[in-house]
CSV table of C-alpha atoms in Angstrom, one decimal:
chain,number,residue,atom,x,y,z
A,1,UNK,CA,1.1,-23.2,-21.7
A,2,UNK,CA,1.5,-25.6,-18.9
A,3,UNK,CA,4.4,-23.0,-17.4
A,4,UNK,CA,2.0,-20.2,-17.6
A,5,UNK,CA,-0.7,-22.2,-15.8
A,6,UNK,CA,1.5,-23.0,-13.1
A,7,UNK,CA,3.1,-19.2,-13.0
A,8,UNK,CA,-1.2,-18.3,-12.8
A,9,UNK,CA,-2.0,-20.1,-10.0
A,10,UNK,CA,1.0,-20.0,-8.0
A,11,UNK,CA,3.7,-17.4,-8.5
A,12,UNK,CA,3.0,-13.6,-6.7
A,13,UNK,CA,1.9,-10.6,-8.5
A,14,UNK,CA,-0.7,-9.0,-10.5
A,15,UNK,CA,-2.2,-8.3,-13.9
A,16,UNK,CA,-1.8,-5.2,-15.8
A,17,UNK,CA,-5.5,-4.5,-17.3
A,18,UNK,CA,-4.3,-2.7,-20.9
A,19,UNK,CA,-7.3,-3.4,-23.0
A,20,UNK,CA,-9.1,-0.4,-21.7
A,21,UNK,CA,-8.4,2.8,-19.5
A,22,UNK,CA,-11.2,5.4,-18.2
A,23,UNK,CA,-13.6,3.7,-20.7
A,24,UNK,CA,-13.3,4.1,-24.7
A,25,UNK,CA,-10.3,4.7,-27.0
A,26,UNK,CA,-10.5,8.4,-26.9
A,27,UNK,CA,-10.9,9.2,-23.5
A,28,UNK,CA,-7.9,6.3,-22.6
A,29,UNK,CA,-6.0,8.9,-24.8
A,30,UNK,CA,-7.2,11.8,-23.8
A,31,UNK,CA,-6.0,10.8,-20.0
A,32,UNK,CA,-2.6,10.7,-21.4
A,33,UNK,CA,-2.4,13.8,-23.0
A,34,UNK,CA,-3.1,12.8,-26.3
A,35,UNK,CA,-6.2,15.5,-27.6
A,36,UNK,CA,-8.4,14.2,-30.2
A,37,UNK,CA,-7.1,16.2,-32.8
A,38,UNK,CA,-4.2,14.6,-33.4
A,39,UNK,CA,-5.5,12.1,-35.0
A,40,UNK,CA,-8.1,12.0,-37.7
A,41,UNK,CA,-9.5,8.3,-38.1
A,42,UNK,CA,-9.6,5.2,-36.2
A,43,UNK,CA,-6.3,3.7,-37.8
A,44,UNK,CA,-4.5,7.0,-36.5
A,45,UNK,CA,-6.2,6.7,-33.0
A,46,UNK,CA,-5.5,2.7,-33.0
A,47,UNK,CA,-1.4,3.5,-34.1
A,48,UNK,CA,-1.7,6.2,-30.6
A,49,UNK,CA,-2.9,3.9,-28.2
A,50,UNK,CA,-0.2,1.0,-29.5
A,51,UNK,CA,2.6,3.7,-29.3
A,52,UNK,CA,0.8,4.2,-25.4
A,53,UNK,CA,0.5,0.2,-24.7
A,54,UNK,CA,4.3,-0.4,-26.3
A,55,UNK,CA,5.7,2.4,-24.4
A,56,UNK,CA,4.0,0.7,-20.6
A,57,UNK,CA,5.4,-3.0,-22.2
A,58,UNK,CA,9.0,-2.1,-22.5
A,59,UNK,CA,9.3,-0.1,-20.0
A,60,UNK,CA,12.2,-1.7,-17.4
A,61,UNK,CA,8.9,-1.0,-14.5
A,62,UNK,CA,6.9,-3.3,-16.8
A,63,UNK,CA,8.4,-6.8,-14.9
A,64,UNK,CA,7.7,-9.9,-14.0
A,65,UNK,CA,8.8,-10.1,-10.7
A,66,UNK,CA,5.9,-7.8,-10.2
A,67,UNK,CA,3.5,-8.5,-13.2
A,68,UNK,CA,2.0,-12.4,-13.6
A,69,UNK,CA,-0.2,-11.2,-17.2
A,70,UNK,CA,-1.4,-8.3,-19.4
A,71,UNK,CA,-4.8,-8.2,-21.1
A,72,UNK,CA,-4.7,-6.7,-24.3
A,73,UNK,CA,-6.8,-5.3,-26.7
A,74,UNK,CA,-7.5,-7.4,-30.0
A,75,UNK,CA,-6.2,-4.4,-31.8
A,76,UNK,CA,-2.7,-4.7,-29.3
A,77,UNK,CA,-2.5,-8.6,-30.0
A,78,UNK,CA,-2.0,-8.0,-34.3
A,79,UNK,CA,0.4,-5.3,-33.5
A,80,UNK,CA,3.6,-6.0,-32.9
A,81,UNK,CA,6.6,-4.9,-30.3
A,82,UNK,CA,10.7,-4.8,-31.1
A,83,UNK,CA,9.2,-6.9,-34.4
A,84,UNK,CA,7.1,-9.2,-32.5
A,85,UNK,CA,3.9,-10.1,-32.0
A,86,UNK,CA,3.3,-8.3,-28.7
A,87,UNK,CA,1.7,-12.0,-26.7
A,88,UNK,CA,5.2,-13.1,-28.0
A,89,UNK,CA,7.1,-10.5,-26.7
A,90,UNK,CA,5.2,-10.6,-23.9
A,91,UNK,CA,5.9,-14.1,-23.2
A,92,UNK,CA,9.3,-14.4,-24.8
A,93,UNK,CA,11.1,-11.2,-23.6
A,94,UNK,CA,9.1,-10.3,-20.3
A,95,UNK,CA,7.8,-13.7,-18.7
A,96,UNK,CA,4.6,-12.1,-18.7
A,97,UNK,CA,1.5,-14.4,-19.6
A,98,UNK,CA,-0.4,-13.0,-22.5
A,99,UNK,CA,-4.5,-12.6,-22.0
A,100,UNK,CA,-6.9,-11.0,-24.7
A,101,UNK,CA,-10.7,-8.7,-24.4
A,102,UNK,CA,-12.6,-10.5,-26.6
A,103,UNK,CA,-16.5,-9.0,-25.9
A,104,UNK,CA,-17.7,-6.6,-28.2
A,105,UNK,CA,-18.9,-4.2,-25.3
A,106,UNK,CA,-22.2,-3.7,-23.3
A,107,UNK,CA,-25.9,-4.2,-24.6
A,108,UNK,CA,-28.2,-1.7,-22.6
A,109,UNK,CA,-29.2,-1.4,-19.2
A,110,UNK,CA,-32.0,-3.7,-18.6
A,111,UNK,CA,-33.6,-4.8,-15.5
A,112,UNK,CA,-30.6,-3.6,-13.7
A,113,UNK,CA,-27.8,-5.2,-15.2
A,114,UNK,CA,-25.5,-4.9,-18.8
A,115,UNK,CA,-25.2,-8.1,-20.6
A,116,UNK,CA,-22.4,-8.7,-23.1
A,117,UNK,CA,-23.4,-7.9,-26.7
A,118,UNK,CA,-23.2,-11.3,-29.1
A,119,UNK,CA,-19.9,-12.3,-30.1
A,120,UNK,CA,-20.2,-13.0,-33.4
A,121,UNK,CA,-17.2,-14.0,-34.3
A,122,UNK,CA,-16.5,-15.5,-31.0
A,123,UNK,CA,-14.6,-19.2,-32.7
A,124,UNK,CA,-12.6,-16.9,-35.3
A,125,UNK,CA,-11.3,-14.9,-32.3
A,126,UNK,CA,-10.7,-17.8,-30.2
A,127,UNK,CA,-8.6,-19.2,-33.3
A,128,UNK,CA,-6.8,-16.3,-33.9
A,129,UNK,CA,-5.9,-16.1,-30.3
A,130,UNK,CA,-4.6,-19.6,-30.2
A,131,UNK,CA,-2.3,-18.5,-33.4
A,132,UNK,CA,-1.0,-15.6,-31.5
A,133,UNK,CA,-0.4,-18.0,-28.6
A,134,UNK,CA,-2.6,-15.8,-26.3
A,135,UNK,CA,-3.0,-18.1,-22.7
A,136,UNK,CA,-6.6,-16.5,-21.8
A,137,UNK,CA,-9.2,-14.4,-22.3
A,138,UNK,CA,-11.2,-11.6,-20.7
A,139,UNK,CA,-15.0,-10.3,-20.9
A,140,UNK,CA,-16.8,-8.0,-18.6
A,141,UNK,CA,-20.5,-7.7,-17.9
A,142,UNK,CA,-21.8,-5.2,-15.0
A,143,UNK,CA,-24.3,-5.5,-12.6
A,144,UNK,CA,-25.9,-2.2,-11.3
A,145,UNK,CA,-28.6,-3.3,-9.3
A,146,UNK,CA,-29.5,-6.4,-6.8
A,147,UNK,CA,-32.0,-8.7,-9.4
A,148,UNK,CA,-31.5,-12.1,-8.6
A,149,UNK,CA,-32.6,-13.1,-11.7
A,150,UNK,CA,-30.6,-10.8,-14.1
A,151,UNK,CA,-27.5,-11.3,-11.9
A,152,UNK,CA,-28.1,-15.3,-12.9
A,153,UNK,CA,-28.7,-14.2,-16.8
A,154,UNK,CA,-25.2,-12.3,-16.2
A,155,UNK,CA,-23.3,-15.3,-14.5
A,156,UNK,CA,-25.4,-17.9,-17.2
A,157,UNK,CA,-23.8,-15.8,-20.3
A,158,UNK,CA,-20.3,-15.5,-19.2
A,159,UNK,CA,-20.0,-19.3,-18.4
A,160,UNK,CA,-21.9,-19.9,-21.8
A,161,UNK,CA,-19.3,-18.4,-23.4
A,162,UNK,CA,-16.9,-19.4,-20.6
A,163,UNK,CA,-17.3,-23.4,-21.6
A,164,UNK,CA,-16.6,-22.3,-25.6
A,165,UNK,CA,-13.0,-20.7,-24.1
A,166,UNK,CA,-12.3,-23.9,-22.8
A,167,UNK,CA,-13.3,-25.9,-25.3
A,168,UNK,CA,-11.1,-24.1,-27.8
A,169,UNK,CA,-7.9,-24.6,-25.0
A,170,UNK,CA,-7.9,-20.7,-23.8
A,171,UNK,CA,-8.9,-20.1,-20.1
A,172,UNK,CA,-11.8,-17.3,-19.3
A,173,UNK,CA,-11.5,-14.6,-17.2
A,174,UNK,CA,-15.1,-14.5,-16.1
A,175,UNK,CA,-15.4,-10.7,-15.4
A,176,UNK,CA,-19.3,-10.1,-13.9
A,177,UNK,CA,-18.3,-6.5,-12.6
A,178,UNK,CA,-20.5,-4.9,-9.6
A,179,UNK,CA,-21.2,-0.9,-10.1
A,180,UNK,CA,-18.7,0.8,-6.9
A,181,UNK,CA,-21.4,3.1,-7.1
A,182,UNK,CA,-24.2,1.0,-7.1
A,183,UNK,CA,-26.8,1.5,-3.5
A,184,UNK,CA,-27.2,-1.9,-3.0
A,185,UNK,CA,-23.8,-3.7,-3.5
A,186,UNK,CA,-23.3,-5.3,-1.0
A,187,UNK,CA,-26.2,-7.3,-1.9
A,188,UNK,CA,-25.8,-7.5,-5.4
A,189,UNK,CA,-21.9,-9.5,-4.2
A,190,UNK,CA,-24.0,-12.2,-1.8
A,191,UNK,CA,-26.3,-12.3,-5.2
A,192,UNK,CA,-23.1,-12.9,-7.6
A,193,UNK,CA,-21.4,-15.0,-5.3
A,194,UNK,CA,-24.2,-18.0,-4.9
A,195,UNK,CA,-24.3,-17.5,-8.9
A,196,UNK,CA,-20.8,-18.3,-9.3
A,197,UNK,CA,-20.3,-21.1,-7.2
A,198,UNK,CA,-23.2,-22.8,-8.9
A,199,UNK,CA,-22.0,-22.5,-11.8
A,200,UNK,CA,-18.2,-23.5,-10.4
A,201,UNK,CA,-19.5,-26.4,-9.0
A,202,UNK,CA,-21.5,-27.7,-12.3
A,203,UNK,CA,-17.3,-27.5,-14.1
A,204,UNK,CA,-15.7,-30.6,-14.5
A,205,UNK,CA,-12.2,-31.3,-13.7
A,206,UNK,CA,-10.8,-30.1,-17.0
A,207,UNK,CA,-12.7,-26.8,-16.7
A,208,UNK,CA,-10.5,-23.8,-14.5
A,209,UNK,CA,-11.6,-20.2,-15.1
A,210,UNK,CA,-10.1,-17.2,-13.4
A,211,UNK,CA,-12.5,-14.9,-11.9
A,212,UNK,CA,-12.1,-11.2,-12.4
A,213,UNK,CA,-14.5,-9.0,-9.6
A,214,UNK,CA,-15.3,-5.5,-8.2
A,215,UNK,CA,-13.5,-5.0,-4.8
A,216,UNK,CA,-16.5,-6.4,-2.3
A,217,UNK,CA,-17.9,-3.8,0.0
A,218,UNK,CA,-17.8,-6.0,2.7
A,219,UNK,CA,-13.8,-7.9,2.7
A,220,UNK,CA,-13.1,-11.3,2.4
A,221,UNK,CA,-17.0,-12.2,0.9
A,222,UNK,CA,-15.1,-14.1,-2.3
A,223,UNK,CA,-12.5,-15.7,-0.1
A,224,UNK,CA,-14.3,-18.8,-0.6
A,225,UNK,CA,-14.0,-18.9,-4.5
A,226,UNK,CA,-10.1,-18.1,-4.2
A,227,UNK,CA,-10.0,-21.7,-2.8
A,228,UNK,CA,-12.6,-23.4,-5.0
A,229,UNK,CA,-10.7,-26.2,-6.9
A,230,UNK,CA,-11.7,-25.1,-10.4
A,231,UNK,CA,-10.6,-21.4,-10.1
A,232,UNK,CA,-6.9,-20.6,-11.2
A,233,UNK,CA,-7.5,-17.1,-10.1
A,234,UNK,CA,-9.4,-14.3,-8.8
A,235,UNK,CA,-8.3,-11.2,-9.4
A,236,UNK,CA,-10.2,-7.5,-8.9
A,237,UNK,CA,-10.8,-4.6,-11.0
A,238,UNK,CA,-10.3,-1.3,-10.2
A,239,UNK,CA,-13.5,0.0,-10.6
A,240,UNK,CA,-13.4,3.5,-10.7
A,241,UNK,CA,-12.0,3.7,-7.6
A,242,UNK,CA,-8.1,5.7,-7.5
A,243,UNK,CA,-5.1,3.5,-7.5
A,244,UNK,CA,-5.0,4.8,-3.7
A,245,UNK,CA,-8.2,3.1,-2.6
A,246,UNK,CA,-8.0,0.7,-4.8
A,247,UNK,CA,-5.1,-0.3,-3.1
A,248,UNK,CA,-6.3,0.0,0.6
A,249,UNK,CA,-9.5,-2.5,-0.2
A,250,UNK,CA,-7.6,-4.8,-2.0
A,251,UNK,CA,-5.3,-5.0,0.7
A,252,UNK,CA,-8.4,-6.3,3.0
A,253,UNK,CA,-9.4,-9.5,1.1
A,254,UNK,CA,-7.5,-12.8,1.0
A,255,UNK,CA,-5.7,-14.5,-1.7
A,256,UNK,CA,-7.0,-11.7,-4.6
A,257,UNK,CA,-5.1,-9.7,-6.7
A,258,UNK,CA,-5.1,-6.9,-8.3
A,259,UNK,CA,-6.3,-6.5,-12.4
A,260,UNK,CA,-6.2,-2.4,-12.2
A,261,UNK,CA,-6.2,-0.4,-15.6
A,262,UNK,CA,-7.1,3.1,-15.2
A,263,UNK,CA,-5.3,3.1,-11.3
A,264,UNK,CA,-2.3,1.4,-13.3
A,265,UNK,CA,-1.9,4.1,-15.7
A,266,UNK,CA,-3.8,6.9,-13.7
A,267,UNK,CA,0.0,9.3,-13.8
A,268,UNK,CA,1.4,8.4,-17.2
A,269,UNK,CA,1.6,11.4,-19.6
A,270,UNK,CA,2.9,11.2,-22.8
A,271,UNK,CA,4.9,14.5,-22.8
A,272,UNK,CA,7.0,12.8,-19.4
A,273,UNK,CA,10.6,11.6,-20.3
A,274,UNK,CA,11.5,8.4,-20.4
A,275,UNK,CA,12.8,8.6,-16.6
A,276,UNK,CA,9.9,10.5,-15.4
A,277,UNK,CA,7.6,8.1,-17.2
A,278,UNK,CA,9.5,4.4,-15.9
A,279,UNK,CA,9.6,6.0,-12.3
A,280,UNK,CA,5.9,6.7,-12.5
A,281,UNK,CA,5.0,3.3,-13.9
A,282,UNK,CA,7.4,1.5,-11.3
A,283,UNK,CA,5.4,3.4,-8.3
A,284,UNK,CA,2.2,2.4,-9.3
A,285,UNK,CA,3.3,-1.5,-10.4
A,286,UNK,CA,5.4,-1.5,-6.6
A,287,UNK,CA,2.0,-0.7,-4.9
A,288,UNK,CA,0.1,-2.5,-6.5
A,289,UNK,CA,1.5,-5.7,-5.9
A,290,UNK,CA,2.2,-5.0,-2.6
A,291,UNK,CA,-1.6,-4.5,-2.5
A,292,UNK,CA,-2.0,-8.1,-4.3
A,293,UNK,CA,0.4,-9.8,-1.6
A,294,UNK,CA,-0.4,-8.2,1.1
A,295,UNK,CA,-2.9,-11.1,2.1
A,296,UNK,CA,-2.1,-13.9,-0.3
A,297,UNK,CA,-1.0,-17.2,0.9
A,298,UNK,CA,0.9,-17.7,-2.3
């Protein structure tokens, strides 16, 4: 745990976001050529998306001199690679740090933002995790619209449920994600910011969180969390946005690093061989972390 921390905070790369890919289960298929008739429950369409996640994970492009962590779906971290569970493998056979989605999703749009539904079953997850030897975790809220107030209910909820993360020896990715297409972003980001550092500041010295954000519209507005004492991390989502641009604004803000999903695995096909598939995957893994050191002083 301890060599993970340190690999975290220090060492150069990026995460590979593989707990989601151009939204839900069907359509992450569906972008790599698998149609929805191939499979005829959710057991058949959970066996696809492993076969997807285990072909990316042992690929040779899939490597930690390029890759620090992988988030994974709950689903992923049961499953197994080679014969192992795949935060082992992960750990064991890659040197990649192991991280896990644990929200159960978006409630509905409401006064401009998405909080996270309940979680439930949030200490049993948190258990499981731990058994799985997962590091951290990850859950995503968005934020749509510049409301002070529901951009503070967004930040209050994820550090709620940040400080229960902690508490059970796990470390949060705090993911309050800004709409790219939202009209007043740039707003919404000053907004976000003054939530999170309130809340940063409140953290004793036991409590480090990585921060997971939208690329800000205007560069280097988060630099000041990347040097805030109790942050491990902050690392930005793709958005939307192609690998491409993703790229190009990451490349303008200090000390963050990439956490792309859909601009990771934006090329892969199924029906590619296994050399047109690992030269694909290296590409995009290359660029992307060149984008994620391009301005790092790590």
């Amino acid at each position: 745990m301890n060599n993970q921390l340190e690999k975290m905070k220090t060492k150069k790369g990026f995460i590979a976001a593989l707990d989601q890919s151009g939204g839900s289960t069907p359509k992450a298929l569906l972008h790599y050529g698998v149609a929805e008739n191939t499979y005829t429950n959710e057991e058949e369409m959970f066996d696809l998306v492993h076969q997807m996640r285990t072909r990316i994970i042992t690929s040779p492009a899939f490597d930690s001199e390029y890759i620090l962590g992988a988030i994974l779906f709950e689903q992923t971290m049961d499953s197994k690679i080679e014969g192992m569970y795949t935060a082992d493998y992960l750990a064991e056979k890659k040197g990649i740090v192991p991280f896990l989605k644990i929200d159960k999703g978006l409630a509905e749009l409401t006064n401009g933002v998405q909080l996270m539904k309940p979680i439930t079953d949030l200490d049993d997850i948190l258990r499981r995790a731990k058994e799985r030897h997962i590091f951290g975790t990850k859950m995503r809220s968005v934020i749509k619209e510049a409301n002070p107030e529901s951009i503070k209910a967004v930040v209050d909820q994820q550090f709620e449920v940040g400080k229960q993360i902690i508490a059970a020896g796990l470390v949060p990715i705090i993911e309050p994600e800004v709409d790219i297409n939202s009209p007043d972003k740039e707003q919404s980001e000053a907004i976000l910011k003054r939530e999170l550092l309130k809340h940063l500041h409140n953290l004793k010295e036991d409590e480090n969180v990585m921060l997971k954000l939208s690329i800000p519209t205007v560069a280097n507005t988060y630099k000041e969390l990347t040097t805030h004492s109790r942050v491990i991390r902050v690392v930005a989502l793709s958005g939307g946005y192609s690998r491409e641009e993703a790229n190009q604004k990451l490349k303008e803000n200090d000390n963050i690093i990439a956490s792309f999903s859909r601009a990771l695995s934006e090329e892969l096909n199924v029906n590619q061989s296994e050399e047109e598939f690992n030269n694909t995957l290296k590409e995009a893994v290359t660029s992307i972390y060149e984008a994620s050191t391009a301005k790092t002083g790590r």
